[in-house]
CSV table of C-alpha atoms in Angstrom, one decimal:
chain,number,residue,atom,x,y,z
A,306,MET,CA,0.0,0.0,0.0
A,307,ALA,CA,1.4,3.4,-1.1
A,308,LYS,CA,2.3,5.9,1.6
A,309,ALA,CA,0.0,8.9,1.9
A,310,PRO,CA,1.8,12.1,0.8
A,311,VAL,CA,3.1,14.4,3.6
A,312,LEU,CA,1.5,17.4,1.9
A,313,THR,CA,-1.7,17.6,-0.1
A,314,PRO,CA,-0.5,17.8,-3.8
A,315,GLN,CA,-0.6,21.3,-5.3
A,316,ALA,CA,-2.6,20.1,-8.3
A,317,GLU,CA,-5.2,18.6,-6.1
A,318,ASP,CA,-5.9,21.5,-3.7
A,319,PHE,CA,-3.5,24.5,-3.8
A,320,PRO,CA,-4.9,26.3,-0.8
A,321,ARG,CA,-4.8,23.1,1.3
A,322,TRP,CA,-1.2,22.4,0.1
A,323,TYR,CA,-0.3,26.0,1.3
A,324,GLN,CA,-1.8,25.4,4.8
A,325,ASP,CA,-0.3,21.9,5.1
A,326,LEU,CA,3.1,23.3,4.3
A,327,ILE,CA,2.9,26.1,6.9
A,328,ASN,CA,2.0,23.5,9.5
A,329,LYS,CA,4.4,20.7,8.6
A,330,ALA,CA,7.3,23.0,8.0
A,331,GLU,CA,6.6,24.7,11.3
A,332,LEU,CA,6.4,28.2,9.9
A,333,ALA,CA,3.4,29.5,11.8
A,334,ASP,CA,0.2,28.7,13.8
A,335,ASN,CA,-3.1,30.5,14.0
A,336,GLY,CA,-3.3,32.9,16.9
A,337,PRO,CA,-6.0,32.7,19.7
A,338,VAL,CA,-7.9,35.7,18.2
A,339,ARG,CA,-9.4,35.1,14.7
A,340,GLY,CA,-7.1,36.5,12.0
A,341,THR,CA,-3.9,36.6,14.1
A,342,MET,CA,-0.9,34.4,13.7
A,343,VAL,CA,2.0,33.0,15.8
A,344,ILE,CA,5.2,33.0,13.7
A,345,ARG,CA,7.3,30.0,14.7
A,346,PRO,CA,11.1,30.3,14.9
A,347,TYR,CA,11.9,28.8,11.5
A,348,GLY,CA,9.3,31.1,9.9
A,349,TYR,CA,10.5,34.1,11.8
A,350,GLY,CA,14.0,33.3,10.7
A,351,LEU,CA,12.8,33.9,7.1
A,352,TRP,CA,11.3,37.2,8.1
A,353,GLU,CA,14.5,38.2,9.9
A,354,ARG,CA,16.5,37.6,6.8
A,355,MET,CA,14.0,39.6,4.8
A,356,GLN,CA,14.3,42.4,7.3
A,357,GLN,CA,18.1,42.4,7.1
A,358,GLU,CA,18.2,42.5,3.3
A,359,MET,CA,15.5,45.1,3.1
A,360,ASP,CA,16.9,47.3,5.9
A,361,ALA,CA,20.3,47.5,4.2
A,362,ARG,CA,18.7,48.7,1.0
A,363,ILE,CA,16.4,51.2,2.7
A,364,LYS,CA,19.4,52.7,4.5
A,365,ASP,CA,21.3,52.8,1.2
A,366,ALA,CA,18.4,54.9,-0.1
A,367,GLY,CA,19.1,57.4,2.7
A,368,ALA,CA,16.2,56.6,5.1
A,369,GLN,CA,16.7,56.3,8.8
A,370,ASN,CA,14.8,54.1,11.2
A,371,ALA,CA,12.5,55.5,13.8
A,372,TYR,CA,9.5,54.3,15.8
A,373,PHE,CA,6.0,55.9,16.3
A,374,PRO,CA,3.2,54.9,18.7
A,375,LEU,CA,0.9,52.0,18.1
A,376,PHE,CA,-2.1,54.0,19.2
A,377,ILE,CA,-3.4,56.9,17.1
A,378,PRO,CA,-6.0,59.4,18.1
A,379,GLN,CA,-9.1,58.8,16.1
A,380,SER,CA,-9.3,62.5,15.1
A,381,TYR,CA,-6.0,62.1,13.2
A,382,LEU,CA,-7.5,59.7,10.7
A,383,THR,CA,-10.5,62.0,10.0
A,384,LYS,CA,-8.2,64.8,8.8
A,385,GLU,CA,-7.7,63.2,5.4
A,386,ALA,CA,-11.1,62.2,4.2
A,387,GLU,CA,-10.1,59.7,1.5
A,388,HIS,CA,-7.6,58.0,3.8
A,389,VAL,CA,-10.1,57.4,6.6
A,390,GLU,CA,-12.8,56.2,4.1
A,391,GLY,CA,-10.4,53.7,2.7
A,392,PHE,CA,-9.4,52.2,6.1
A,393,ALA,CA,-12.7,52.6,8.0
A,394,PRO,CA,-13.8,48.9,7.5
A,395,GLU,CA,-10.5,47.6,8.8
A,396,LEU,CA,-10.0,49.7,11.9
A,397,ALA,CA,-9.7,48.4,15.4
A,398,VAL,CA,-10.8,51.1,17.8
A,399,VAL,CA,-10.0,51.3,21.6
A,400,THR,CA,-12.7,53.0,23.6
A,401,HIS,CA,-11.7,52.0,27.2
A,402,GLY,CA,-8.4,52.0,29.0
A,403,GLY,CA,-7.5,51.6,32.7
A,404,GLY,CA,-11.0,50.7,33.5
A,405,LYS,CA,-12.4,54.0,32.2
A,406,GLU,CA,-13.9,55.3,29.0
A,407,LEU,CA,-11.4,57.3,27.0
A,408,ASP,CA,-12.0,61.0,26.3
A,409,GLU,CA,-11.2,60.2,22.7
A,410,PRO,CA,-11.2,56.8,21.1
A,411,VAL,CA,-7.8,55.6,19.8
A,412,VAL,CA,-7.2,53.6,16.7
A,413,VAL,CA,-4.7,50.7,16.7
A,414,ARG,CA,-2.3,51.6,13.9
A,415,PRO,CA,-3.5,50.4,10.5
A,416,THR,CA,-0.7,52.5,8.9
A,417,SER,CA,1.1,55.6,10.1
A,418,GLU,CA,0.7,58.4,7.6
A,419,THR,CA,-1.4,60.4,10.0
A,420,ILE,CA,0.6,60.2,13.2
A,421,ILE,CA,3.9,60.6,11.3
A,422,ASN,CA,2.6,63.7,9.6
A,423,ASP,CA,1.7,65.2,12.9
A,424,TYR,CA,5.4,65.0,13.8
A,425,PHE,CA,6.6,66.0,10.4
A,426,SER,CA,4.7,69.2,10.8
A,427,LYS,CA,6.8,69.9,13.9
A,428,TRP,CA,10.1,68.8,12.6
A,429,VAL,CA,10.0,70.5,9.2
A,430,GLN,CA,10.5,74.2,9.3
A,431,SER,CA,12.8,75.1,6.4
A,432,TYR,CA,14.0,73.7,3.1
A,433,ARG,CA,17.1,72.8,5.0
A,434,ASP,CA,15.1,70.1,6.8
A,435,LEU,CA,14.3,68.3,3.5
A,436,PRO,CA,14.2,65.7,2.3
A,437,LEU,CA,13.1,64.0,5.5
A,438,LEU,CA,13.4,60.2,5.0
A,439,ILE,CA,12.0,58.0,7.8
A,440,ASN,CA,11.3,54.2,8.0
A,441,GLN,CA,9.9,52.1,10.8
A,442,TRP,CA,9.7,48.4,11.4
A,443,ALA,CA,6.4,47.7,13.3
A,444,ASN,CA,3.2,45.7,13.6
A,445,VAL,CA,-0.1,47.0,12.2
A,446,VAL,CA,-3.7,45.9,12.7
A,447,ARG,CA,-6.3,45.8,9.9
A,448,TRP,CA,-9.3,43.8,10.8
A,449,GLU,CA,-9.5,41.0,8.3
A,450,MET,CA,-12.7,39.3,7.3
A,451,ARG,CA,-11.1,36.4,5.3
A,452,PRO,CA,-7.8,35.6,7.1
A,453,ARG,CA,-5.1,33.4,5.7
A,454,VAL,CA,-1.8,33.0,7.5
A,455,PHE,CA,0.9,35.4,6.1
A,456,LEU,CA,-1.3,36.5,3.3
A,457,ARG,CA,-4.1,38.3,5.1
A,458,THR,CA,-4.0,38.6,8.9
A,459,SER,CA,-5.6,41.1,11.2
A,460,GLU,CA,-2.1,41.8,12.7
A,461,PHE,CA,1.0,41.6,10.6
A,462,LEU,CA,4.6,42.8,10.7
A,463,TRP,CA,6.0,45.2,8.1
A,464,GLN,CA,8.2,48.2,7.4
A,465,GLU,CA,6.7,51.5,6.4
A,466,GLY,CA,8.6,54.4,5.0
A,467,HIS,CA,7.5,58.0,5.1
A,468,THR,CA,9.2,60.9,3.4
A,469,ALA,CA,8.8,64.6,2.9
A,470,HIS,CA,10.3,66.5,0.0
A,471,ALA,CA,10.5,70.1,-1.3
A,472,THR,CA,9.1,69.3,-4.8
A,473,TYR,CA,6.8,67.0,-6.6
A,474,GLU,CA,9.6,65.8,-8.8
A,475,ASP,CA,11.8,64.9,-5.8
A,476,ALA,CA,9.0,62.9,-4.2
A,477,ARG,CA,8.1,61.2,-7.4
A,478,ASP,CA,11.6,60.1,-8.1
A,479,TYR,CA,12.1,58.9,-4.5
A,480,ALA,CA,9.0,56.7,-4.6
A,481,ALA,CA,10.2,55.3,-7.9
A,482,ARG,CA,13.7,54.7,-6.4
A,483,ILE,CA,12.2,52.7,-3.5
A,484,HIS,CA,10.0,50.8,-6.0
A,485,ARG,CA,12.9,49.9,-8.3
A,486,ASP,CA,16.1,49.8,-6.3
A,487,VAL,CA,14.9,48.6,-2.9
A,488,TYR,CA,11.8,46.5,-3.5
A,489,GLY,CA,12.4,45.4,-7.1
A,490,ASP,CA,16.1,44.5,-6.5
A,491,PHE,CA,15.3,42.6,-3.3
A,492,MET,CA,12.4,40.6,-4.7
A,493,THR,CA,14.2,39.7,-7.9
A,494,ASN,CA,17.7,39.1,-6.6
A,495,VAL,CA,17.1,37.7,-3.1
A,496,LEU,CA,13.5,36.3,-3.1
A,497,GLY,CA,14.1,34.9,-6.6
A,498,ILE,CA,10.6,36.1,-7.7
A,499,ASP,CA,10.3,37.6,-11.2
A,500,VAL,CA,8.0,40.5,-10.2
A,501,VAL,CA,6.3,42.9,-12.5
A,502,LEU,CA,6.8,46.5,-11.6
A,503,GLY,CA,3.8,48.6,-12.5
A,504,ARG,CA,1.4,51.4,-11.7
A,505,LYS,CA,-2.0,50.9,-9.9
A,506,THR,CA,-5.2,52.1,-11.5
A,507,ALA,CA,-7.1,54.9,-9.8
A,508,LYS,CA,-9.5,52.2,-8.4
A,509,GLU,CA,-6.7,50.2,-6.8
A,510,ARG,CA,-4.7,53.2,-5.6
A,511,PHE,CA,-3.8,53.6,-1.9
A,512,ALA,CA,-6.3,55.7,0.0
A,513,GLY,CA,-5.0,59.3,0.0
A,514,ALA,CA,-2.3,58.8,-2.7
A,515,ILE,CA,-2.0,60.5,-6.1
A,516,ASN,CA,-0.1,57.4,-7.5
A,517,THR,CA,0.7,53.9,-6.3
A,518,LEU,CA,3.5,51.8,-7.7
A,519,THR,CA,3.2,48.1,-7.2
A,520,LEU,CA,5.2,44.8,-7.5
A,521,GLU,CA,3.1,41.8,-8.6
A,522,GLY,CA,4.3,38.3,-8.5
A,523,MET,CA,2.7,35.2,-10.1
A,524,MET,CA,2.2,32.4,-7.6
A,525,GLY,CA,2.4,28.7,-8.4
A,526,ASP,CA,-1.3,28.5,-9.2
A,527,GLY,CA,-1.2,31.4,-11.6
A,528,LYS,CA,-2.8,33.9,-9.3
A,529,ALA,CA,-1.2,37.3,-8.6
A,530,LEU,CA,0.1,38.5,-5.2
A,531,GLN,CA,0.8,42.2,-4.5
A,532,LEU,CA,4.2,42.0,-2.8
A,533,GLY,CA,4.8,45.6,-2.1
A,534,THR,CA,3.8,49.2,-2.9
A,535,SER,CA,5.3,52.7,-3.0
A,536,HIS,CA,3.0,55.7,-3.0
A,537,GLU,CA,3.2,59.3,-4.1
A,538,LEU,CA,1.0,61.1,-1.6
A,539,GLY,CA,1.2,64.5,-3.3
A,540,THR,CA,0.3,67.3,-0.8
A,541,ASN,CA,-2.8,65.6,0.5
A,542,PHE,CA,-1.5,64.8,4.0
A,543,ALA,CA,0.6,68.0,4.1
A,544,LYS,CA,-2.6,70.1,3.7
A,545,ALA,CA,-4.4,68.0,6.3
A,546,PHE,CA,-1.6,68.4,8.9
A,547,ASN,CA,-0.3,71.8,7.7
A,548,THR,CA,3.2,70.4,7.0
A,549,GLN,CA,5.0,73.4,5.5
A,550,TYR,CA,8.5,74.6,5.0
A,551,LEU,CA,10.1,78.0,4.3
A,552,SER,CA,11.6,77.9,0.8
A,553,LYS,CA,14.9,79.5,-0.3
A,554,GLU,CA,12.8,82.3,-1.6
A,555,GLY,CA,11.2,82.9,1.8
A,556,LYS,CA,7.8,81.5,0.9
A,557,GLN,CA,5.8,79.0,2.9
A,558,GLU,CA,5.3,75.8,0.8
A,559,LEU,CA,3.6,72.5,1.4
A,560,VAL,CA,5.8,69.4,1.4
A,561,TRP,CA,5.4,66.6,-1.1
A,562,GLN,CA,5.3,63.2,0.4
A,563,THR,CA,5.7,59.4,-0.2
A,564,SER,CA,5.0,56.3,1.8
A,565,TRP,CA,5.9,52.7,1.0
A,566,GLY,CA,5.8,49.3,2.6
A,567,VAL,CA,6.3,45.5,2.5
A,568,SER,CA,5.1,43.0,5.0
A,569,THR,CA,5.1,39.4,6.2
A,570,ARG,CA,2.9,38.8,3.2
A,571,MET,CA,6.3,38.2,1.4
A,572,VAL,CA,6.7,35.0,3.4
A,573,GLY,CA,3.4,33.8,1.9
A,574,GLY,CA,4.7,34.8,-1.6
A,575,LEU,CA,7.9,32.9,-1.0
A,576,ILE,CA,5.9,29.8,-0.2
A,577,MET,CA,3.5,30.0,-3.1
A,578,SER,CA,6.2,31.0,-5.6
A,579,HIS,CA,8.8,28.3,-4.9
A,580,GLY,CA,7.2,25.6,-2.9
A,581,ASP,CA,6.5,22.1,-4.4
A,582,ASP,CA,4.8,18.9,-3.3
A,583,ASN,CA,7.8,18.1,-1.1
A,584,GLY,CA,7.7,21.4,0.8
A,585,LEU,CA,9.3,24.8,0.7
A,586,ARG,CA,12.2,25.8,-1.4
A,587,VAL,CA,14.1,28.7,0.1
A,588,PRO,CA,16.3,30.9,-2.2
A,589,PRO,CA,20.0,30.5,-1.0
A,590,ARG,CA,20.5,34.3,-0.7
A,591,LEU,CA,17.6,34.5,1.6
A,592,ALA,CA,17.9,31.3,3.6
A,593,HIS,CA,18.9,31.7,7.2
A,594,VAL,CA,20.0,28.0,7.0
A,595,GLN,CA,21.7,27.6,3.6
A,596,VAL,CA,23.4,24.3,4.5
A,597,VAL,CA,22.4,21.6,7.1
A,598,VAL,CA,25.2,19.2,7.9
A,599,MET,CA,23.6,15.9,9.0
A,600,ALA,CA,25.2,13.0,10.9
A,601,ILE,CA,23.4,9.7,9.8
A,602,LYS,CA,24.7,7.7,12.8
A,603,GLY,CA,27.8,7.0,14.8
A,604,ASP,CA,30.1,9.0,17.1
A,605,GLU,CA,32.7,9.6,14.4
A,606,ALA,CA,30.1,11.0,12.0
A,607,VAL,CA,28.9,13.3,14.8
A,608,ALA,CA,32.4,14.6,15.4
A,609,LYS,CA,32.9,15.1,11.6
A,610,VAL,CA,29.7,17.1,11.0
A,611,ARG,CA,30.6,19.4,13.9
A,612,GLU,CA,34.0,20.0,12.5
A,613,LEU,CA,32.7,20.5,9.0
A,614,GLY,CA,29.9,22.8,10.2
A,615,ALA,CA,32.5,25.0,11.9
A,616,GLN,CA,34.6,25.2,8.8
A,617,LEU,CA,31.6,26.1,6.6
A,618,LYS,CA,30.5,28.8,9.0
A,619,ALA,CA,34.0,30.2,9.1
A,620,ALA,CA,33.8,30.4,5.3
A,621,GLY,CA,30.7,32.7,5.6
A,622,LEU,CA,27.9,30.1,5.0
A,623,ARG,CA,24.8,30.0,7.2
A,624,VAL,CA,25.0,26.5,8.6
A,625,PHE,CA,23.0,24.3,11.0
A,626,VAL,CA,24.6,21.1,12.4
A,627,ASP,CA,22.1,18.3,12.8
A,628,ASP,CA,23.8,15.8,15.1
A,629,ARG,CA,20.6,14.4,16.6
A,630,VAL,CA,21.4,10.7,15.9
A,631,ASP,CA,18.9,9.7,18.5
A,632,THR,CA,16.2,10.8,16.0
A,633,PRO,CA,15.7,8.6,12.9
A,634,PHE,CA,17.7,10.0,10.0
A,635,GLY,CA,14.7,9.6,7.5
A,636,ARG,CA,12.5,11.7,9.7
A,637,ARG,CA,15.1,14.5,10.0
A,638,ALA,CA,15.7,14.4,6.2
A,639,VAL,CA,12.0,14.8,5.5
A,640,ASP,CA,11.8,17.7,8.0
A,641,TRP,CA,14.6,19.6,6.3
A,642,GLU,CA,13.1,18.9,2.9
A,643,LEU,CA,9.8,20.4,4.1
A,644,LYS,CA,11.7,23.5,5.4
A,645,GLY,CA,13.3,23.9,2.0
A,646,VAL,CA,17.0,24.2,3.2
A,647,PRO,CA,18.9,24.5,-0.1
A,648,ILE,CA,21.7,22.0,0.7
A,649,ARG,CA,21.9,18.9,2.9
A,650,ILE,CA,25.3,17.3,3.5
A,651,GLU,CA,24.8,13.8,4.9
A,652,ILE,CA,27.6,11.9,6.5
A,653,GLY,CA,27.6,8.4,7.9
A,654,PRO,CA,30.2,5.7,8.8
A,655,ARG,CA,30.6,4.6,5.1
A,656,ASP,CA,31.1,8.1,3.9
A,657,LEU,CA,33.9,8.7,6.4
A,658,GLU,CA,35.7,5.6,5.2
A,659,ASN,CA,35.5,7.0,1.6
A,660,GLY,CA,36.3,10.6,2.6
A,661,THR,CA,33.0,11.6,0.9
A,662,ALA,CA,29.6,13.1,1.9
A,663,MET,CA,26.2,12.8,0.2
A,664,LEU,CA,25.2,16.2,-1.2
A,665,ALA,CA,21.4,16.7,-1.5
A,666,ARG,CA,20.2,19.7,-3.4
A,667,ARG,CA,16.7,20.8,-2.5
A,668,ILE,CA,16.0,23.2,-5.4
A,669,PRO,CA,16.8,21.0,-8.5
A,670,GLY,CA,16.5,17.8,-6.5
A,671,GLY,CA,18.8,14.8,-6.5
A,672,LYS,CA,21.8,13.5,-4.5
A,673,GLU,CA,25.4,12.8,-5.4
A,674,PRO,CA,28.6,11.8,-3.5
A,675,VAL,CA,31.1,14.6,-3.1
A,676,ARG,CA,34.6,14.6,-1.5
A,677,ILE,CA,34.4,16.3,1.8
A,678,ASP,CA,37.6,18.3,1.1
A,679,ALA,CA,35.9,19.7,-2.0
A,680,LEU,CA,32.9,21.1,-0.3
A,681,LEU,CA,34.3,24.5,0.7
A,682,ASP,CA,35.0,25.4,-2.9
A,683,LEU,CA,31.9,23.7,-4.3
A,684,LEU,CA,29.0,24.9,-2.1
A,685,PRO,CA,29.1,28.7,-2.9
A,686,LYS,CA,28.9,27.8,-6.7
A,687,VAL,CA,26.1,25.4,-6.1
A,688,LEU,CA,24.1,27.9,-4.0
A,689,GLU,CA,24.3,30.5,-6.7
A,690,GLU,CA,23.3,28.0,-9.4
A,691,ASP,CA,20.2,27.2,-7.3
A,692,GLN,CA,19.4,30.8,-6.7
A,693,ALA,CA,19.4,31.4,-10.4
A,694,GLN,CA,17.2,28.4,-11.1
A,695,LEU,CA,14.4,29.7,-8.8
A,696,LEU,CA,14.4,33.1,-10.6
A,697,ARG,CA,14.4,31.4,-14.0
A,698,GLU,CA,11.5,29.1,-13.0
A,699,SER,CA,9.6,32.1,-11.7
A,700,ARG,CA,10.1,34.0,-15.0
A,701,GLU,CA,9.3,31.0,-17.2
A,702,ARG,CA,6.1,30.3,-15.3
A,703,ARG,CA,4.9,33.9,-15.6
A,704,GLU,CA,5.7,34.1,-19.3
A,705,ALA,CA,4.1,30.8,-20.1
A,706,ARG,CA,0.9,31.6,-18.3
A,707,THR,CA,0.5,35.2,-19.6
A,708,SER,CA,-1.7,35.8,-22.6
A,709,ASP,CA,-2.1,38.8,-24.9
A,710,VAL,CA,-5.8,39.4,-25.4
A,711,ALA,CA,-8.0,41.9,-27.2
A,712,THR,CA,-11.3,41.8,-25.3
A,713,ILE,CA,-12.6,42.0,-21.8
A,714,GLU,CA,-14.1,38.5,-22.2
A,715,GLU,CA,-10.8,37.0,-23.2
A,716,ALA,CA,-9.1,38.7,-20.3
A,717,ALA,CA,-11.5,37.3,-17.8
A,718,GLU,CA,-11.3,33.8,-19.4
A,719,ALA,CA,-7.5,33.8,-19.1
A,720,ALA,CA,-7.6,34.9,-15.4
A,721,ILE,CA,-10.3,32.4,-14.5
A,722,ALA,CA,-8.3,29.6,-16.2
A,723,GLY,CA,-5.3,30.4,-13.8
A,724,GLY,CA,-3.2,32.8,-15.7
A,725,TRP,CA,-2.6,36.5,-16.4
A,726,ALA,CA,-3.8,38.5,-19.4
A,727,ARG,CA,-2.3,41.6,-21.0
A,728,ILE,CA,-4.8,44.0,-22.6
A,729,PRO,CA,-4.4,47.5,-23.8
A,730,TRP,CA,-5.7,49.9,-21.1
A,731,ALA,CA,-7.3,52.0,-23.9
A,732,ASP,CA,-9.5,48.9,-24.7
A,733,LEU,CA,-10.3,48.1,-21.1
A,734,GLY,CA,-10.5,51.4,-19.2
A,735,PRO,CA,-12.4,51.9,-15.9
A,736,GLU,CA,-15.7,50.5,-17.3
A,737,GLY,CA,-14.0,47.3,-18.3
A,738,GLU,CA,-12.2,47.1,-15.0
A,739,ALA,CA,-15.6,47.3,-13.2
A,740,LYS,CA,-16.9,44.4,-15.4
A,741,LEU,CA,-13.9,42.2,-14.6
A,742,ALA,CA,-14.4,42.9,-10.8
A,743,GLU,CA,-17.9,41.2,-11.1
A,744,GLN,CA,-16.0,38.0,-11.9
A,745,ALA,CA,-13.4,38.4,-9.1
A,746,VAL,CA,-10.8,39.5,-11.6
A,747,SER,CA,-8.8,42.7,-11.1
A,748,VAL,CA,-6.3,44.9,-12.9
A,749,ARG,CA,-3.1,44.2,-11.0
A,750,CYS,CA,-1.1,47.0,-12.6
A,751,LEU,CA,-0.5,49.1,-15.6
A,752,ILE,CA,2.8,48.8,-17.6
A,753,ALA,CA,4.2,50.4,-20.7
A,754,GLU,CA,4.6,48.3,-23.9
A,755,ASP,CA,8.3,47.9,-23.2
A,756,GLY,CA,7.6,46.6,-19.7
A,757,SER,CA,8.5,49.9,-17.9
A,758,VAL,CA,6.3,51.8,-15.5
A,759,PRO,CA,4.0,54.4,-17.4
A,760,GLU,CA,4.1,58.0,-16.1
A,761,ALA,CA,0.3,58.2,-16.2
A,762,ASP,CA,-2.7,55.8,-16.5
A,763,ASP,CA,-3.6,57.2,-19.9
A,764,ALA,CA,0.0,57.3,-21.3
A,765,PRO,CA,0.0,56.0,-24.9
A,766,GLY,CA,0.6,52.3,-25.2
A,767,THR,CA,-0.3,51.5,-21.6
A,768,VAL,CA,-1.1,47.8,-21.0
A,769,ALA,CA,-3.2,46.4,-18.2
A,770,ILE,CA,-2.1,43.2,-16.4
A,771,VAL,CA,-5.3,41.3,-15.4
A,772,ALA,CA,-5.5,38.4,-13.0
A,773,ARG,CA,-7.2,36.8,-10.1
A,774,SER,CA,-5.3,37.5,-6.9
A,775,TYR,CA,-4.8,36.8,-3.2
């Protein structure tokens, strides 16, 4: 009788496969309050590596980290009408504290444009104070009606950047820089996801923004996932909070602003982009465990894996030494397969006799014996090969499952069948976008014919990317 699979096969039930993988790979659990999650150590290790890579890029772009309060006076959100309207259904509001009714209800942070603007209005006095570039790593709460771990939770972790500039052009260019050089570079070259960089339609734009730039990734089932956004806020929040500066000419001017963020949703995107029926596959540049060195059995094997693990760590690799020989080897191997560690090096008594180890590669699959003394030179090359393979697979999947169409009906058909469609925005427009929404299909972004980001929704040659999404 055949063994039951560890995970529900993707082709059988993709959402069930996703949930199985989160549980079996020990990434997260559901929290005690509906819509919340507990991120387990292995899952949190992935998020920590994302933070490290992103934080370095954000600082390279000139932003500094700060922290603002979790609680925001309710009156702050009402200052920018479009903003409060956009977030009203998702707000968690505190009315009592310390056993007493509060004089003014406070909102649990859904995003921080309002409270940060309150402080920007105090900190910005002169053109010499600009640009002001701030980022914070924090948690936010948006009450979620249809929760799914990592993808949509009522509380999630993220970074949110907020900036103030002297001119529209400076703010526009900075939002584009974050979009391209921070988010685009990270998602392509570290996550190994071939994202499409585009512009949101007016319907999909962030509440209170004049333009939203997005990064859309195709998941394993052909649906789209918005992995990050960068917004031009214009002067909307500056007007609401009276955030002004004295120009070189001695005039009071409103600042131009941006905000931008990515969240733990990227962990969900990582799972659905690269996972297979055997579990997660973690890109080597991201992996907090790139190599696990495993003792199959025997004291000599244990001593050798500890020695080898120390050598590989000294060479700059991120290594875990699995010397738990009291736990069956097969069980441990399956666990590491589920967790998607790129490389397993397996050493037992026979391997020691031969001076070899068994090299198991998670991403392409397969095993081969390799001389132990060759591993230091071999592993960095293998890890880069496997990183490149994941990005190549991501690109090939997106290209193979994206269709060029001419009508709204064809666009809907392609999306419902599990792919993306490209259609000229001039042929679709807001009316066509509304018709697609009736079939749970959305315009994920607008791109130019050459794949770049258009300067305006109605720029000549603008193409809409249409899909079903998470």
